[in-house]
Amino acid sequence: MSSSGRPSPLIRAPSQKLGPEYRPAQEKPTATVSTEPKIDNLHTLKQTSQLIALLTLIRDKHTNRADFIFYSNRISRLLVEEALNHLPVLPLSVTTPVGRPYAGVKFEGQICGVSIMRAGEAMEQALRECCRSVRIGKILIQRDEETSKPRLFYDKLPADIKDRWVLLLDPMLATGGSAMMAVEVLLSKGVPEERILFLNLIASPEGAQNFAQRFPRLRIVTAFVDEGLDEKNYIVPGLGDFGDRFYTL
């Protein structure tokens, strides 16, 4: 945000050649990829041709609801898989069916998902597909359209959430107001900041910066950092209202 309180000028996202390493540059298409804000606790998914193709499909205003659900679910799955890579593991040695030992690892501690209703609930299926019998909590926060400030209406969280690693789910990070309020709810329940990972499909650079500065020990995992916010605090180029496209249109 600028000193006047207005959205900062948009930062044009870079472009690069996409495709397998073994293909020459002239055989790779050029596509817009995520910006790279200098934020220590922000992790952006590798900008592969597969990811950009999926993002292109869900950004397209002509994509129907069934396809929007299918392809956004695929991106959510990639986000969950990457988030799990950030969790601690312990050594574990097992014996294979042929009687040989294998030195591996196992996850340390338990996890739970917390979705910011309603759009965040769209990411729950991807979490369930990766983590069997995972517990999921809910937080309902709505933005006042006039002030753009969030209001907390409801929360229902596991009783032992302070002892778990929390994957906070919300597909769009615009100003960051709703997500920051959700984190405050988690902190009030005793969840350590460093045990929270915030997952989203698309983030604005302003929202990511505000969020990361306020919670420097929390990690953000996103698929794409977009150009910025417009005068209505909508992410641009964005993909529209995620909840409407996923649930109603």
Coordinates of C-alpha atoms in Angstrom, one line a residue:
M1 CA 0.0 0.0 0.0
S2 CA 1.1 3.5 -0.7
S3 CA 1.5 6.2 2.0
S4 CA -1.9 7.6 0.9
G5 CA -3.6 4.4 1.8
R6 CA -4.4 3.6 -1.8
P7 CA -3.3 0.3 -3.5
S8 CA 0.2 0.4 -4.8
P9 CA 0.8 0.4 -8.6
L10 CA 0.6 -3.0 -10.1
I11 CA 3.9 -5.0 -10.5
R12 CA 4.0 -6.7 -13.9
A13 CA 4.6 -10.4 -13.4
P14 CA 7.6 -11.8 -15.2
S15 CA 7.4 -14.2 -18.1
Q16 CA 9.6 -17.2 -18.8
K17 CA 9.9 -20.2 -21.1
L18 CA 8.1 -23.3 -19.7
G19 CA 8.6 -26.9 -20.4
P20 CA 10.9 -29.9 -19.7
E21 CA 14.6 -29.3 -19.3
Y22 CA 15.4 -31.6 -22.2
R23 CA 13.5 -29.4 -24.8
P24 CA 15.3 -26.5 -26.5
A25 CA 14.1 -23.0 -25.7
Q26 CA 12.5 -22.5 -29.1
E27 CA 10.1 -25.4 -28.4
K28 CA 8.9 -24.0 -25.1
P29 CA 6.0 -21.5 -24.9
T30 CA 6.4 -18.3 -23.0
A31 CA 4.0 -17.8 -20.1
T32 CA 3.5 -15.4 -17.2
V33 CA 4.9 -16.8 -14.0
S34 CA 4.7 -15.7 -10.3
T35 CA 6.5 -12.6 -9.1
E36 CA 9.1 -13.2 -6.4
P37 CA 8.6 -10.9 -3.4
K38 CA 11.6 -10.9 -1.1
I39 CA 9.8 -12.5 1.8
D40 CA 11.6 -15.1 3.9
N41 CA 8.6 -17.0 5.1
L42 CA 6.8 -17.1 1.7
H43 CA 7.2 -20.2 -0.4
T44 CA 5.9 -20.2 -4.0
L45 CA 5.3 -23.5 -5.9
K46 CA 7.8 -24.2 -8.7
Q47 CA 6.4 -22.5 -11.8
T48 CA 6.1 -25.6 -14.0
S49 CA 4.2 -25.9 -17.2
Q50 CA 1.7 -28.1 -15.5
L51 CA 1.0 -25.6 -12.8
I52 CA 0.7 -22.6 -15.1
A53 CA -1.6 -24.6 -17.4
L54 CA -3.9 -25.4 -14.4
L55 CA -3.8 -21.7 -13.3
T56 CA -4.7 -20.6 -16.8
L57 CA -7.7 -22.9 -16.9
I58 CA -9.1 -21.6 -13.6
R59 CA -8.4 -17.9 -14.5
D60 CA -10.3 -18.2 -17.8
K61 CA -13.8 -16.6 -17.4
H62 CA -15.2 -19.1 -19.9
T63 CA -14.2 -22.2 -17.8
N64 CA -17.4 -23.9 -16.6
R65 CA -18.0 -24.7 -12.9
A66 CA -17.2 -28.4 -13.2
D67 CA -13.9 -27.8 -14.8
F68 CA -13.1 -25.0 -12.4
I69 CA -13.7 -27.4 -9.4
F70 CA -11.6 -30.2 -11.0
Y71 CA -8.6 -28.0 -11.9
S72 CA -8.6 -25.9 -8.7
N73 CA -8.7 -29.2 -6.7
R74 CA -5.6 -30.3 -8.6
I75 CA -3.8 -27.1 -7.6
S76 CA -4.9 -27.5 -4.0
R77 CA -3.5 -31.0 -4.0
L78 CA -0.1 -29.6 -5.1
L79 CA -0.2 -27.1 -2.3
V80 CA -1.0 -29.6 0.4
E81 CA 1.8 -31.9 -0.9
E82 CA 4.3 -29.0 -0.7
A83 CA 3.1 -27.9 2.7
L84 CA 3.7 -31.4 4.1
N85 CA 7.3 -31.1 2.9
H86 CA 7.7 -28.3 5.5
L87 CA 6.7 -30.5 8.5
P88 CA 9.4 -32.1 10.6
V89 CA 10.2 -35.8 10.3
L90 CA 12.0 -38.3 12.4
P91 CA 14.2 -41.3 11.3
L92 CA 12.3 -44.6 10.8
S93 CA 13.9 -47.9 9.8
V94 CA 11.6 -50.5 8.3
T95 CA 11.9 -54.0 6.9
T96 CA 10.8 -54.5 3.3
P97 CA 8.8 -57.7 2.1
V98 CA 12.1 -59.1 0.8
G99 CA 13.6 -58.9 4.3
R100 CA 15.9 -56.0 3.7
P101 CA 16.1 -52.9 5.9
Y102 CA 15.2 -49.5 4.6
A103 CA 16.2 -46.3 6.4
G104 CA 13.4 -43.8 6.0
V105 CA 11.5 -41.1 7.9
K106 CA 8.1 -40.6 9.5
F107 CA 6.1 -37.4 10.2
E108 CA 6.6 -35.9 13.6
G109 CA 3.4 -34.8 15.4
Q110 CA -0.2 -34.6 14.3
I111 CA -1.8 -32.1 11.9
C112 CA -5.2 -30.6 11.3
G113 CA -6.7 -28.4 8.7
V114 CA -8.5 -25.1 9.4
S115 CA -10.6 -23.6 6.6
I116 CA -11.6 -20.0 6.4
M117 CA -15.2 -20.3 5.3
R118 CA -16.6 -20.6 2.7
A119 CA -13.9 -20.5 0.0
G120 CA -11.4 -22.3 2.2
E121 CA -13.6 -25.3 2.5
A122 CA -13.0 -25.9 -1.2
M123 CA -9.4 -27.0 -0.3
E124 CA -10.5 -29.5 2.3
Q125 CA -10.9 -32.4 -0.1
A126 CA -7.2 -32.1 -1.2
L127 CA -6.1 -32.3 2.4
R128 CA -8.3 -35.4 3.0
E129 CA -6.8 -37.1 0.0
C130 CA -3.3 -36.5 1.3
C131 CA -3.9 -37.2 5.1
R132 CA -6.3 -39.9 6.1
S133 CA -8.8 -39.1 8.9
V134 CA -7.4 -35.6 9.3
R135 CA -9.3 -33.3 11.6
I136 CA -10.6 -30.1 10.2
G137 CA -11.7 -26.9 12.0
K138 CA -13.7 -23.9 10.7
I139 CA -13.4 -20.2 11.0
L140 CA -16.0 -17.8 9.5
I141 CA -14.7 -14.3 8.7
Q142 CA -16.5 -12.0 6.4
R143 CA -15.2 -8.7 4.9
D144 CA -17.1 -5.5 5.2
E145 CA -17.5 -4.4 1.6
E146 CA -17.4 -0.7 2.6
T147 CA -14.4 -0.7 4.9
S148 CA -12.6 -3.9 3.5
K149 CA -12.0 -4.9 7.1
P150 CA -12.8 -8.4 8.4
R151 CA -15.3 -9.5 11.0
L152 CA -15.2 -12.7 13.0
F153 CA -18.5 -14.6 13.2
Y154 CA -17.7 -18.2 14.2
D155 CA -15.0 -20.7 15.0
K156 CA -15.1 -24.4 15.7
L157 CA -11.7 -26.0 16.3
P158 CA -10.3 -29.3 17.6
A159 CA -9.9 -29.2 21.4
D160 CA -6.2 -30.2 21.1
I161 CA -5.4 -27.9 18.3
K162 CA -2.5 -26.3 20.3
D163 CA -0.7 -29.6 20.1
R164 CA -1.0 -29.9 16.3
W165 CA 0.5 -28.5 13.2
V166 CA -2.1 -26.4 11.5
L167 CA -2.7 -26.0 7.7
L168 CA -4.8 -22.9 7.3
L169 CA -6.8 -23.0 4.1
D170 CA -8.0 -20.0 2.0
P171 CA -7.6 -19.9 -1.8
M172 CA -7.1 -16.2 -2.2
L173 CA -4.8 -13.9 -0.2
A174 CA -5.9 -10.3 -1.1
T175 CA -5.3 -7.7 1.6
G176 CA -4.6 -10.4 4.2
G177 CA -7.1 -9.1 6.7
S178 CA -9.2 -12.2 7.0
A179 CA -6.2 -14.5 7.1
M180 CA -4.5 -12.4 9.8
M181 CA -7.7 -12.5 11.9
A182 CA -7.8 -16.3 11.5
V183 CA -4.2 -16.6 12.7
E184 CA -5.1 -14.4 15.7
V185 CA -7.9 -16.9 16.5
L186 CA -5.4 -19.8 16.3
L187 CA -2.8 -18.0 18.5
S188 CA -5.6 -17.4 21.1
K189 CA -6.1 -21.1 21.2
G190 CA -2.5 -21.7 22.1
V191 CA -1.2 -22.7 18.6
P192 CA 2.5 -21.6 18.3
E193 CA 3.0 -19.3 15.3
E194 CA 5.7 -21.5 13.9
R195 CA 3.3 -24.4 13.7
I196 CA 1.0 -22.7 11.3
L197 CA 1.2 -23.0 7.5
F198 CA -1.1 -20.8 5.4
L199 CA -2.0 -22.3 2.0
N200 CA -3.5 -20.4 -0.9
L201 CA -3.8 -20.6 -4.7
I202 CA -3.2 -16.9 -5.5
A203 CA -1.8 -14.1 -3.4
S204 CA -1.3 -10.4 -3.9
P205 CA 2.2 -9.1 -3.2
E206 CA 0.7 -6.5 -0.8
G207 CA -1.3 -9.2 1.2
A208 CA 1.7 -11.5 1.3
Q209 CA 4.0 -8.7 2.6
N210 CA 1.5 -7.6 5.2
F211 CA 0.9 -11.1 6.4
A212 CA 4.6 -12.1 6.5
Q213 CA 5.6 -9.0 8.4
R214 CA 3.0 -9.5 11.1
F215 CA 3.7 -13.2 11.5
P216 CA 7.4 -13.8 10.6
R217 CA 7.6 -17.3 12.1
L218 CA 4.5 -18.6 10.1
R219 CA 5.0 -20.0 6.6
I220 CA 2.9 -19.1 3.6
V221 CA 2.7 -21.7 0.7
T222 CA 1.1 -20.3 -2.4
A223 CA 0.9 -21.3 -6.1
F224 CA 1.2 -17.8 -7.5
V225 CA 1.9 -14.2 -6.5
D226 CA -0.2 -12.0 -8.7
E227 CA 0.4 -8.4 -10.0
G228 CA -1.4 -6.6 -7.2
L229 CA -4.7 -5.2 -5.9
D230 CA -7.1 -2.8 -7.7
E231 CA -9.0 0.1 -6.2
K232 CA -11.6 -2.3 -4.8
N233 CA -8.8 -4.5 -3.2
Y234 CA -9.5 -7.3 -5.7
I235 CA -6.5 -9.4 -6.8
V236 CA -5.6 -8.7 -10.5
P237 CA -5.5 -10.3 -12.9
G238 CA -6.9 -12.9 -10.4
L239 CA -9.7 -15.2 -11.2
G240 CA -12.8 -13.5 -9.9
D241 CA -14.7 -14.6 -6.8
F242 CA -13.3 -18.1 -6.0
G243 CA -16.2 -19.1 -3.7
D244 CA -18.9 -18.1 -6.3
R245 CA -17.1 -20.0 -9.1
F246 CA -16.5 -23.1 -7.0
Y247 CA -20.0 -23.3 -5.3
T248 CA -22.6 -21.5 -7.4
L249 CA -21.7 -20.4 -10.9

